[in-house]
PDB file of C-alpha atoms in Angstrom:
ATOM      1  CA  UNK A   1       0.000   0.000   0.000  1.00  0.00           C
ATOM      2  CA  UNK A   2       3.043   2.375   0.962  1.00  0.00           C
ATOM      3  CA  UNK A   3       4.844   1.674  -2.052  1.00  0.00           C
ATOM      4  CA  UNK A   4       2.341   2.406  -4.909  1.00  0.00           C
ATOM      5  CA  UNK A   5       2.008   0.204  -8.860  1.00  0.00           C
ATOM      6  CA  UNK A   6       4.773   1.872 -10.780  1.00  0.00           C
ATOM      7  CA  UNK A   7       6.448   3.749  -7.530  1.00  0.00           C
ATOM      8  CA  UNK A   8      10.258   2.703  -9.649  1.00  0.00           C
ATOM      9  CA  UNK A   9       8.865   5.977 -11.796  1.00  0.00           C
ATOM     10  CA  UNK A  10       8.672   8.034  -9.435  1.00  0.00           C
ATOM     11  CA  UNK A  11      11.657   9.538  -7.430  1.00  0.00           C
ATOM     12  CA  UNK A  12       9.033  10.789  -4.299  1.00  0.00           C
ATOM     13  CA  UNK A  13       5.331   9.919  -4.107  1.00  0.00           C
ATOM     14  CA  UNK A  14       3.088  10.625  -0.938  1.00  0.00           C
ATOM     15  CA  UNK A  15       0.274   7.557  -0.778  1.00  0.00           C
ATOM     16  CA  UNK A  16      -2.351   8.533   1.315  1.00  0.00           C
ATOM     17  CA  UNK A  17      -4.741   5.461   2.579  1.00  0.00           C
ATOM     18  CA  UNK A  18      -7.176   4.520   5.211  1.00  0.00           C
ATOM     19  CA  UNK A  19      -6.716   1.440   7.764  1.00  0.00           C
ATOM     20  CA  UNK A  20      -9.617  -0.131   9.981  1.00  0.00           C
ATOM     21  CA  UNK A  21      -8.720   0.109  13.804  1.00  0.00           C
ATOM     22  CA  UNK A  22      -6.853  -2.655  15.622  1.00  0.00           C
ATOM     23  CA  UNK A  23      -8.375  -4.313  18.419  1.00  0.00           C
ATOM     24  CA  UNK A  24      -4.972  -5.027  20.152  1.00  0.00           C
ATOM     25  CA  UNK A  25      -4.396  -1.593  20.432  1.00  0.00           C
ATOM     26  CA  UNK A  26      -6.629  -0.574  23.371  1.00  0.00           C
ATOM     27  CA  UNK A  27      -5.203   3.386  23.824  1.00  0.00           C
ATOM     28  CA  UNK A  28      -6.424   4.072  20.434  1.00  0.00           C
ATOM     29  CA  UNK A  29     -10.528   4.477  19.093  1.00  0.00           C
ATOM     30  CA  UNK A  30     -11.800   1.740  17.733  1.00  0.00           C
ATOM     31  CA  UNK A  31     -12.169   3.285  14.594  1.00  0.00           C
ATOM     32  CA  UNK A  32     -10.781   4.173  11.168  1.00  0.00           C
ATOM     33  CA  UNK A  33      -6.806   4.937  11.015  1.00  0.00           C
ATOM     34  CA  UNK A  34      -5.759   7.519   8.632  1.00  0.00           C
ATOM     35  CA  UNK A  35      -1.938   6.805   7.056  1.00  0.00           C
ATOM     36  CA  UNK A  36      -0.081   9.333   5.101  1.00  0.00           C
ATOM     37  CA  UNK A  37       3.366   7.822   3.474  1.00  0.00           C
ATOM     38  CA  UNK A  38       6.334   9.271   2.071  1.00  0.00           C
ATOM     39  CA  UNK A  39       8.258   6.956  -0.660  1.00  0.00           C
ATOM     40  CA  UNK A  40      11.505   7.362  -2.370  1.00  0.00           C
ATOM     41  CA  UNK A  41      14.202   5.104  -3.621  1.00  0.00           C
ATOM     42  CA  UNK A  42      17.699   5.100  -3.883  1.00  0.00           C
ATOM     43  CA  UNK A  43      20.448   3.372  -5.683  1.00  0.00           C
ATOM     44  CA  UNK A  44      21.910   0.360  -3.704  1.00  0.00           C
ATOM     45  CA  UNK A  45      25.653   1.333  -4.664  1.00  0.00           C
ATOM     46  CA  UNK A  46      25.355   4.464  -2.954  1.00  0.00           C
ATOM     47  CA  UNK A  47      24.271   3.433   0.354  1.00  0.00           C
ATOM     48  CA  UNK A  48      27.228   3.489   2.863  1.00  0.00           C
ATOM     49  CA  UNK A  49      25.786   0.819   5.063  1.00  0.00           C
ATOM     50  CA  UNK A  50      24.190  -2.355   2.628  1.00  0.00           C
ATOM     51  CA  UNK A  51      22.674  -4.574   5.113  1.00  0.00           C
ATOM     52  CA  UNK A  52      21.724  -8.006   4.190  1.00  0.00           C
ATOM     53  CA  UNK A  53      18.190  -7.416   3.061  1.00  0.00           C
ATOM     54  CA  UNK A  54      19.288  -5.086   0.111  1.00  0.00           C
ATOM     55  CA  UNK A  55      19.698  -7.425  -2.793  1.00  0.00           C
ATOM     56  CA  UNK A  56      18.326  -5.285  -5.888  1.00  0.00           C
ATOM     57  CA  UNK A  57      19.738  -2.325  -7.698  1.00  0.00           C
ATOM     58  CA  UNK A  58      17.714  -0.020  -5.930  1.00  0.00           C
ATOM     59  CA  UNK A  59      16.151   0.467  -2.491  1.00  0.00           C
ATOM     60  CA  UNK A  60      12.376   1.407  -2.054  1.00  0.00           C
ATOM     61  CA  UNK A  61      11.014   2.505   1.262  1.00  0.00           C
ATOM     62  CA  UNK A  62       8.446   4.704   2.706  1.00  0.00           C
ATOM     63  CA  UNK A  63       8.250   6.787   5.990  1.00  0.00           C
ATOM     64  CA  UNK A  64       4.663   5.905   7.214  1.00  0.00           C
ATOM     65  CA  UNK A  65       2.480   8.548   9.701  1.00  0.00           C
ATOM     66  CA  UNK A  66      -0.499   6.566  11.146  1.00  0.00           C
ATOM     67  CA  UNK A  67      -3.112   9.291  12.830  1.00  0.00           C
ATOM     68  CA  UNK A  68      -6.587   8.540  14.682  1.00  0.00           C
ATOM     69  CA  UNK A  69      -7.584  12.205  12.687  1.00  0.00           C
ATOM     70  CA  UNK A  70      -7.763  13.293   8.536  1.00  0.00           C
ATOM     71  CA  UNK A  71      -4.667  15.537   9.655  1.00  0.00           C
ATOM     72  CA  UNK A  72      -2.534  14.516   7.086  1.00  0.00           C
ATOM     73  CA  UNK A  73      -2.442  17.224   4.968  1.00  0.00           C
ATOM     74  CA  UNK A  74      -0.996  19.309   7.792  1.00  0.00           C
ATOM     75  CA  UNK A  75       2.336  17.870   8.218  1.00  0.00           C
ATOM     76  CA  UNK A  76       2.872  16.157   4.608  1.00  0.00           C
ATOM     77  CA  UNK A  77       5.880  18.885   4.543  1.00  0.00           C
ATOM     78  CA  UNK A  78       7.329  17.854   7.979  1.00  0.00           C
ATOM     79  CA  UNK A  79       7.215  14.200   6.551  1.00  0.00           C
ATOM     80  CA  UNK A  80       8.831  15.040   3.408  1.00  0.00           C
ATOM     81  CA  UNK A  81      11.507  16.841   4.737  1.00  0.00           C
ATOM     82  CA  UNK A  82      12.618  13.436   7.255  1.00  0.00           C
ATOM     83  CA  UNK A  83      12.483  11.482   4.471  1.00  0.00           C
ATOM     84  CA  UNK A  84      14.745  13.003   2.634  1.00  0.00           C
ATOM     85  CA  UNK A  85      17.063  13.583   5.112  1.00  0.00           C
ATOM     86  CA  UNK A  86      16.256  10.157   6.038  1.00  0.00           C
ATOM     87  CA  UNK A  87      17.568   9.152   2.821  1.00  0.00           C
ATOM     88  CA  UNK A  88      20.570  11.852   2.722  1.00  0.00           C
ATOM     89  CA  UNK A  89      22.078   9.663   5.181  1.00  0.00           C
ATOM     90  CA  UNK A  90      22.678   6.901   2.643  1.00  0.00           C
ATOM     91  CA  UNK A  91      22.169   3.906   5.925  1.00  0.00           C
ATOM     92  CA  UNK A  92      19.027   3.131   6.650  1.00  0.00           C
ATOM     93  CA  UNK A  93      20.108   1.231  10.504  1.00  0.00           C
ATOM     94  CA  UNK A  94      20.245   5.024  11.788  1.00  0.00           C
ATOM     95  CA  UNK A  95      16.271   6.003  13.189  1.00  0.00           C
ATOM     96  CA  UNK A  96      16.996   8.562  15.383  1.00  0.00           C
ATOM     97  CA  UNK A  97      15.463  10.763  13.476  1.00  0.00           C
ATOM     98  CA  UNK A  98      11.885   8.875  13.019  1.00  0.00           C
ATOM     99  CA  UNK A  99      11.892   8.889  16.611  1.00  0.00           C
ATOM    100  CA  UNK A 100      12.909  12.327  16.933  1.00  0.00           C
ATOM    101  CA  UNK A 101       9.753  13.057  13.871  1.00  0.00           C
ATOM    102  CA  UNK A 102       7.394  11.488  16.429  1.00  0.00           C
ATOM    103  CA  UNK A 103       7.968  13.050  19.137  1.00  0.00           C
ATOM    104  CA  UNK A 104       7.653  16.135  17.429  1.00  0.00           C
ATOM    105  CA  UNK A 105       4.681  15.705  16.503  1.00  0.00           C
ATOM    106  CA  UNK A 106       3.117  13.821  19.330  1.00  0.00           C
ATOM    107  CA  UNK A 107       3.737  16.942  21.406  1.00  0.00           C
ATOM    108  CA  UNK A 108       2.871  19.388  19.004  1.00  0.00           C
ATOM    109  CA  UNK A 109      -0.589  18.082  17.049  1.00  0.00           C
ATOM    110  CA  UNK A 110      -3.391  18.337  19.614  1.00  0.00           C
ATOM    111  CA  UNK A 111      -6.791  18.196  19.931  1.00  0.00           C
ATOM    112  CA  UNK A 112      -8.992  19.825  18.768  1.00  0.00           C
ATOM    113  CA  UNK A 113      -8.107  20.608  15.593  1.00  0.00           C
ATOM    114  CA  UNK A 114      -8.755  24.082  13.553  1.00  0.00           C
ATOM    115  CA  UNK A 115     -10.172  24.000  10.324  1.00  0.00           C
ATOM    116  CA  UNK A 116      -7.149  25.498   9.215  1.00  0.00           C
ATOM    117  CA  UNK A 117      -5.475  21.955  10.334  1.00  0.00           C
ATOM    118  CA  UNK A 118      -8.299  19.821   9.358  1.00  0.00           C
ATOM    119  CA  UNK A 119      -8.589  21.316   5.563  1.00  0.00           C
ATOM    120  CA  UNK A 120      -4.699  22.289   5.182  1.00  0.00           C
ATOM    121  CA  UNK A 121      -3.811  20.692   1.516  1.00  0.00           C
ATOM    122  CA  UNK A 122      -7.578  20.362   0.179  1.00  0.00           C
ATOM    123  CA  UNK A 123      -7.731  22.831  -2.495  1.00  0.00           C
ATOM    124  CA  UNK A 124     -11.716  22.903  -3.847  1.00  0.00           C
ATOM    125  CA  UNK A 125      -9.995  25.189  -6.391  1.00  0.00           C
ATOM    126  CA  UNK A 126      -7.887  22.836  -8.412  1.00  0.00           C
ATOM    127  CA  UNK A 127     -11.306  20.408  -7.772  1.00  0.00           C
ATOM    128  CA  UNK A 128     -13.616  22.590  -9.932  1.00  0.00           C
ATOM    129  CA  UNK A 129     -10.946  23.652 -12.341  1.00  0.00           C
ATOM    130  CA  UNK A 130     -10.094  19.821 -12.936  1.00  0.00           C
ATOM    131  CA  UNK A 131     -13.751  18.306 -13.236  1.00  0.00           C
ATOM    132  CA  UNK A 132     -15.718  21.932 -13.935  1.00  0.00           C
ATOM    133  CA  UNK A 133     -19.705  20.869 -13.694  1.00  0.00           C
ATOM    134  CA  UNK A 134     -19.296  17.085 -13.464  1.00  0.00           C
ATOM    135  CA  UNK A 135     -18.135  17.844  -9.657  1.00  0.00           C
ATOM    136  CA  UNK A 136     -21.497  18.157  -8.860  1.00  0.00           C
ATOM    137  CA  UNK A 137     -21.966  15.095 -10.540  1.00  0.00           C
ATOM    138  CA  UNK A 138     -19.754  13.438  -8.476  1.00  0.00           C
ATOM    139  CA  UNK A 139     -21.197  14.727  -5.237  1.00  0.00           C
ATOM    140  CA  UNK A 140     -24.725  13.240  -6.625  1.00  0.00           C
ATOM    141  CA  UNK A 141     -22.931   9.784  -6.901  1.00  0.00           C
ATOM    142  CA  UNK A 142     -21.780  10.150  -3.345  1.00  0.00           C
ATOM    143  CA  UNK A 143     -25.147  11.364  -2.154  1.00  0.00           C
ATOM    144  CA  UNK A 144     -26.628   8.419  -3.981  1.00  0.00           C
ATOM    145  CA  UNK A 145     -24.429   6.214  -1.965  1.00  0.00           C
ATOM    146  CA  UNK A 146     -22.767   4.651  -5.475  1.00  0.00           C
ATOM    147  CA  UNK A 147     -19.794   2.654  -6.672  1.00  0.00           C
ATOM    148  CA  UNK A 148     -16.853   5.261  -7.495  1.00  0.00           C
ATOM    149  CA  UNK A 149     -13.239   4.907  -8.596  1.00  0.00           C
ATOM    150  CA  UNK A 150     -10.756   7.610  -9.052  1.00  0.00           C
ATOM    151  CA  UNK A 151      -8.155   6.700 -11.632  1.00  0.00           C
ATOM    152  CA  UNK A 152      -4.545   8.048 -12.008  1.00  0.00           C
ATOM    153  CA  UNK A 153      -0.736   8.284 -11.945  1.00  0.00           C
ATOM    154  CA  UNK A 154      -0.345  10.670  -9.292  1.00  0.00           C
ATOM    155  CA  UNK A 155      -1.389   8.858  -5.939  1.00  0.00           C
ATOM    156  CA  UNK A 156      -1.213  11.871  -4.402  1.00  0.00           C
ATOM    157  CA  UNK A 157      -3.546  13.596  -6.590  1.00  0.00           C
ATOM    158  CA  UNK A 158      -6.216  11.236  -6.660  1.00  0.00           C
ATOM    159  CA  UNK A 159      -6.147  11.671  -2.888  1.00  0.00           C
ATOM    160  CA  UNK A 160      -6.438  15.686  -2.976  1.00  0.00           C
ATOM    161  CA  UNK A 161      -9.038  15.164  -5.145  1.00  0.00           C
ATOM    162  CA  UNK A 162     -11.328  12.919  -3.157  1.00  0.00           C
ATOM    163  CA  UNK A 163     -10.597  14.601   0.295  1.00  0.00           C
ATOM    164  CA  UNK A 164     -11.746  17.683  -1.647  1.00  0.00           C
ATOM    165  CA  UNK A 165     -14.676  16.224  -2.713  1.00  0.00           C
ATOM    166  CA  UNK A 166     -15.305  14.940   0.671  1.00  0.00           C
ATOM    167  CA  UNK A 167     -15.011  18.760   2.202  1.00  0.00           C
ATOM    168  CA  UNK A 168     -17.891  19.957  -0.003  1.00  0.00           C
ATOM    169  CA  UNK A 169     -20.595  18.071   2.673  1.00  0.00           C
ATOM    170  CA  UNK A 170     -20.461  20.099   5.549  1.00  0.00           C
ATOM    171  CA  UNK A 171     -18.722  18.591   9.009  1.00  0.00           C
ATOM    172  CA  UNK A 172     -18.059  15.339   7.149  1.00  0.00           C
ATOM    173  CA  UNK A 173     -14.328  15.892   7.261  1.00  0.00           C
ATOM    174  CA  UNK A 174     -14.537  15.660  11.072  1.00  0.00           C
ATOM    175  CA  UNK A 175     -16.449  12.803  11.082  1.00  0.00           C
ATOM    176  CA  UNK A 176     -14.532   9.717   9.149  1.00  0.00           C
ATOM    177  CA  UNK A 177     -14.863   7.352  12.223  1.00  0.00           C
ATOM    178  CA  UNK A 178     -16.510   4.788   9.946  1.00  0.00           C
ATOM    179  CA  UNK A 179     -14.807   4.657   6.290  1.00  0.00           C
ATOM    180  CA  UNK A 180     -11.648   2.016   7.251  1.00  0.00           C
ATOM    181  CA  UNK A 181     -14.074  -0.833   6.178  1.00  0.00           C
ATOM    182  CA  UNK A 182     -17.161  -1.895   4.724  1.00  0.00           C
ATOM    183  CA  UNK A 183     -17.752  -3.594   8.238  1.00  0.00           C
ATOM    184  CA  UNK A 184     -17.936  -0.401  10.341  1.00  0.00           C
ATOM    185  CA  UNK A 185     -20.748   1.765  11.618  1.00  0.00           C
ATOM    186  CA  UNK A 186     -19.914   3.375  15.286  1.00  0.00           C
ATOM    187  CA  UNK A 187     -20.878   6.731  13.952  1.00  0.00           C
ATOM    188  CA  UNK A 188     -23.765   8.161  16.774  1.00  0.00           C
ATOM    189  CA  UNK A 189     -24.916  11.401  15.856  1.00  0.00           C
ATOM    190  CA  UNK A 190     -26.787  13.089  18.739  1.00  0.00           C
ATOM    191  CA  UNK A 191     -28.337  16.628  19.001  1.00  0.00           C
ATOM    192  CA  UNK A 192     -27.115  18.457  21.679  1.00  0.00           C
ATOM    193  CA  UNK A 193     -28.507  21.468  22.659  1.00  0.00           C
ATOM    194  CA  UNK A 194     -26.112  23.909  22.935  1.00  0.00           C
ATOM    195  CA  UNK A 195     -25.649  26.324  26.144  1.00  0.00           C
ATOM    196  CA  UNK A 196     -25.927  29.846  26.251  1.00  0.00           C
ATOM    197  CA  UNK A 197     -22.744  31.520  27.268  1.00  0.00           C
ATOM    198  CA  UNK A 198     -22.985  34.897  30.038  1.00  0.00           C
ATOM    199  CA  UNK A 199     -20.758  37.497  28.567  1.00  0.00           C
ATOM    200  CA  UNK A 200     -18.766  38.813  30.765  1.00  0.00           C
ATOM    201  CA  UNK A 201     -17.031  42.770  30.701  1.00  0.00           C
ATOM    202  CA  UNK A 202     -13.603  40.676  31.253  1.00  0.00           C
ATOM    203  CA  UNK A 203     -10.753  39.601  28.554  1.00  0.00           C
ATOM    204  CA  UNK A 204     -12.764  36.444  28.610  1.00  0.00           C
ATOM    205  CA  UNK A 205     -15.621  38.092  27.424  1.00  0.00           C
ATOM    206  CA  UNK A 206     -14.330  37.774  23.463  1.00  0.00           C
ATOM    207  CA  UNK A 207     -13.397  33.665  23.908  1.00  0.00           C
ATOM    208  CA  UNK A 208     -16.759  32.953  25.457  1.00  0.00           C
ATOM    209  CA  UNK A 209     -18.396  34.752  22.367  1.00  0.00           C
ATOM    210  CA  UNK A 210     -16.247  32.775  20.003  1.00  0.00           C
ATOM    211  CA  UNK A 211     -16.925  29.830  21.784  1.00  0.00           C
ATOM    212  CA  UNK A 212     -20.993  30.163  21.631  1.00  0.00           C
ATOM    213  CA  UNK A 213     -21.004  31.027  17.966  1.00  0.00           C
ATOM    214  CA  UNK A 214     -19.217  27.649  17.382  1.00  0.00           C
ATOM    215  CA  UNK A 215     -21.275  25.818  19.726  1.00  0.00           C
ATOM    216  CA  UNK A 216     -24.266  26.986  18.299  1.00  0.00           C
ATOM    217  CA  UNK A 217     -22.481  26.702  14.056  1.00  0.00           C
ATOM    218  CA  UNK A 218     -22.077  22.995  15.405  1.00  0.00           C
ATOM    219  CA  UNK A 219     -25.646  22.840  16.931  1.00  0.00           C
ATOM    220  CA  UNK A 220     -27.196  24.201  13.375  1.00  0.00           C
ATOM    221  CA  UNK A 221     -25.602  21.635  11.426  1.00  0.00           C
ATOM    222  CA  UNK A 222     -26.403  18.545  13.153  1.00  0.00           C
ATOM    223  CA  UNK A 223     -30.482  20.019  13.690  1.00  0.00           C
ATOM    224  CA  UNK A 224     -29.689  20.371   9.759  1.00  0.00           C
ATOM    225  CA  UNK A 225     -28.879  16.790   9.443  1.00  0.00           C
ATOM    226  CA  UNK A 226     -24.999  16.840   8.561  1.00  0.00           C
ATOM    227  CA  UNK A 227     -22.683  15.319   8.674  1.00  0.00           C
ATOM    228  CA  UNK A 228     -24.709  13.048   6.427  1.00  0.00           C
ATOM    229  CA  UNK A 229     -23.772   9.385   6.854  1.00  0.00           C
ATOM    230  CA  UNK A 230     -22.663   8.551   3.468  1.00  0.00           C
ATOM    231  CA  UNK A 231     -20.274   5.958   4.804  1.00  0.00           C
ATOM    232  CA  UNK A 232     -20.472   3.342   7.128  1.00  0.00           C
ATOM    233  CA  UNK A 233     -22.073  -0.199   7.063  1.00  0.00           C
ATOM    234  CA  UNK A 234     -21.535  -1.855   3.361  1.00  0.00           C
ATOM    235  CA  UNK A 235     -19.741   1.371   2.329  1.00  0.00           C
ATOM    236  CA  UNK A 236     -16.330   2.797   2.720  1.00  0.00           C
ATOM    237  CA  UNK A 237     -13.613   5.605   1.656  1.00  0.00           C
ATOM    238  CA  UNK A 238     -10.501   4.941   0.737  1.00  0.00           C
ATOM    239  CA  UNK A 239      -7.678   7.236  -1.059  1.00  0.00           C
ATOM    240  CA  UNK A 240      -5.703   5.002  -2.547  1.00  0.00           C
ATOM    241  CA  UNK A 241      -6.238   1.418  -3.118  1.00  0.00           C
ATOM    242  CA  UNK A 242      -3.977  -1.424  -3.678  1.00  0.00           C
ATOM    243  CA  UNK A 243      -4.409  -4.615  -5.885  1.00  0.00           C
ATOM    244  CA  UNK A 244      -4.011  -6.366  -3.192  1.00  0.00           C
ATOM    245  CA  UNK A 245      -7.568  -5.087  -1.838  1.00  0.00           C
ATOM    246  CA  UNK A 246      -9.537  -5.747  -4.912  1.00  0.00           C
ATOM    247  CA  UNK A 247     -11.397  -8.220  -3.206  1.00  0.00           C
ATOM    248  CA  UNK A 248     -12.666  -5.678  -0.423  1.00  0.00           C
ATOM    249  CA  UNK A 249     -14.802  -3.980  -3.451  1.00  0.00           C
ATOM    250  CA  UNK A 250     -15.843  -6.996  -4.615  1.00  0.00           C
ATOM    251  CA  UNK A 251     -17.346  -8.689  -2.046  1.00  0.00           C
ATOM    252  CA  UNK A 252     -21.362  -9.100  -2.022  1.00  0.00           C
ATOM    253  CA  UNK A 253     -21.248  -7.157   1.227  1.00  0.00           C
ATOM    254  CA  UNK A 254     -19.520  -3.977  -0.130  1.00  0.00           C
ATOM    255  CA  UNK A 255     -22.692  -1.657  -1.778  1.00  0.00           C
ATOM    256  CA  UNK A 256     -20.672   1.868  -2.053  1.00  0.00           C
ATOM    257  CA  UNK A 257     -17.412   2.959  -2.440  1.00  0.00           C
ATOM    258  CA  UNK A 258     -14.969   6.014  -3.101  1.00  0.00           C
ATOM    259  CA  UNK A 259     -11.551   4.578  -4.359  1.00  0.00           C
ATOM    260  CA  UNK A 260      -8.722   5.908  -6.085  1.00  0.00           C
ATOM    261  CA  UNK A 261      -5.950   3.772  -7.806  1.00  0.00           C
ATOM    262  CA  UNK A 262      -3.278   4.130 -10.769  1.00  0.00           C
ATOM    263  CA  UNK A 263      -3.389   0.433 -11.702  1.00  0.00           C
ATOM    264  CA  UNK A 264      -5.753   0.130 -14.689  1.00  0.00           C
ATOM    265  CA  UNK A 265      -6.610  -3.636 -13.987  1.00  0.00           C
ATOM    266  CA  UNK A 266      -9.654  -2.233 -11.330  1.00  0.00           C
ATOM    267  CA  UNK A 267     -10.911  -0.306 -14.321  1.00  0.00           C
ATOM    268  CA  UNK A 268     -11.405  -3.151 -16.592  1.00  0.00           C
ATOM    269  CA  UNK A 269     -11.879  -5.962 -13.760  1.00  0.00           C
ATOM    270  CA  UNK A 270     -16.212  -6.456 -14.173  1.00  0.00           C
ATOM    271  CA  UNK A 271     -16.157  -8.112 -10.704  1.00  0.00           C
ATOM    272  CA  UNK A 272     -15.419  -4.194  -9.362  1.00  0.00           C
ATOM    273  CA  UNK A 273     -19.038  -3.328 -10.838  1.00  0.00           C
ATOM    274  CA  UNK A 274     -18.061   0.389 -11.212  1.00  0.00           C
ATOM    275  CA  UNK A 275     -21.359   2.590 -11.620  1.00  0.00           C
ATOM    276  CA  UNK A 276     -18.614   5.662 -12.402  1.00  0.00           C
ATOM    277  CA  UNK A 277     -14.759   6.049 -12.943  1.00  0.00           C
ATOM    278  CA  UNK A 278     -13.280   9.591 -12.762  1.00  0.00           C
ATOM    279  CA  UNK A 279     -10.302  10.339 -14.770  1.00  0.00           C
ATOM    280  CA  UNK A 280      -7.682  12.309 -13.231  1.00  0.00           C
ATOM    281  CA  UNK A 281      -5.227  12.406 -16.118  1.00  0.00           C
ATOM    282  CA  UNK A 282      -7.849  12.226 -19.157  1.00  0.00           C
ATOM    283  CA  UNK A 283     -11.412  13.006 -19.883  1.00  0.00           C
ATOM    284  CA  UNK A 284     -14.032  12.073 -17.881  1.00  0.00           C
ATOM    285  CA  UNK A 285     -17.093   9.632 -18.016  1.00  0.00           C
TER     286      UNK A 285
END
């Protein structure tokens, strides 16, 4: 999954993807994991260190960032950056700074998150430009709860595009708990009346006005009936997909679907029962 069909092209790619939770990990939700991974690939001969495991010309690997939130677009730059120095070290036995990428981040991403965190690398610009009036289109398909692949070279595209898509429905973005696998549906929406806030002729006065307005933006949209639950049981979301999951969209059990891929065989494979396949690199059907 980390090392995407025809990555040997490519000197850097960033694979975004979407695990289910793990039950053995009991600190974490039991809910969807979101992965953002940077690849690149080196030339054996110019590694300083060649450990036993390195028997081909060159040397593929990915740094991996596995998050409980759709933050990834936030610190794809941090992630880049390791890698690459990662790889400037030519000897891949020397971690110190993974670990020192993790901890840096562990004390510095908190909840909870801005919008400006949430939404950092969606661009509903380069969206419209790129599929003009068939996004709407698109966002019927989703509404209608259909089968959808996104097909492409750039993994990383085909992810910005389908996050973007996914930011058009209002608070959906912050609610992802359930797209990791056709088999999940923990999402419990409640209305919850929000509180009036007592403002106060004190420097707290602005926060507690800030904080009301939200409350009640939050309060307005769930009355309104968003997030809508377009995933969840028999449905599922995920960036990019590996042939090695084909069978996950063709299983009787899977109804709906938002995919993207670059390898063609899902768009030609009639067990994958496509109802729509958007093009990122040519037209459109």
């Amino acid at each position: 999954m980390c090392l995407p069909d025809g990555a040997h092209a490519s000197e850097e790619e960033f694979i975004y993807f979407h695990l289910p939770p793990v039950p053995a990990w009991k600190k974490y939700p039991q809910s969807t994991l979101f992965g953002l991974a940077c690849f690149r690939q080196i030339n054996a001969e110019d590694l300083v260190n060649k450990t036993a495991d390195v028997t081909r010309t060159k040397v593929q690997k990915a740094v991996v960032i596995i998050a409980t939130q759709p933050i990834l677009g936030s610190i794809r730059s941090k992630l880049g950056l390791v890698t690459q120095a990662f790889f400037a070290q030519r000897d891949f036995t020397k971690i110190e700074i993974l670990d020192t990428l993790y901890e840096n981040l562990d004390t510095s991403v908190k909840m909870p998150f801005a919008d400006n965190t949430l939404y950092s690398g969606i661009s509903l610009r380069e969206l419209l430009f790129k599929f003009r009036h068939k996004t709407l289109q698109l966002v019927k398909l989703l509404l209608l709860r259909k089968r959808i692949l996104v097909f492409g070279q750039k993994v990383e595209r085909l992810s910005a595009y389908q996050y973007g898509l996914i930011s058009l429905f209002p608070e959906l973005l912050r609610h992802l708990e359930d797209v990791g696998s056709p088999e999940l549906d923990n999402v419990d929406i409640k209305i919850r009346p929000h509180r009036r806030s007592t403002l106060l002729s004190s420097t707290r006065s602005m926060d507690l006005l800030r904080q009301y307005h939200s409350e009640a933006h939050k309060a307005k949209m769930i009355q309104l009936g968003h997030p809508l639950k377009i995933f969840g049981k028999n449905s599922f979301f995920q960036p990019y997909i590996p042939l090695q999951q084909i069978d996950l969209i063709m299983s009787p059990e899977t109804k709906s679907f938002l995919v993207g891929t670059s390898n063609s065989i899902f768009t030609h494979h009639r067990g994958c029962s496509l109802d729509a396949v958007a093009y990122v690199s040519k037209v459109w059907y």
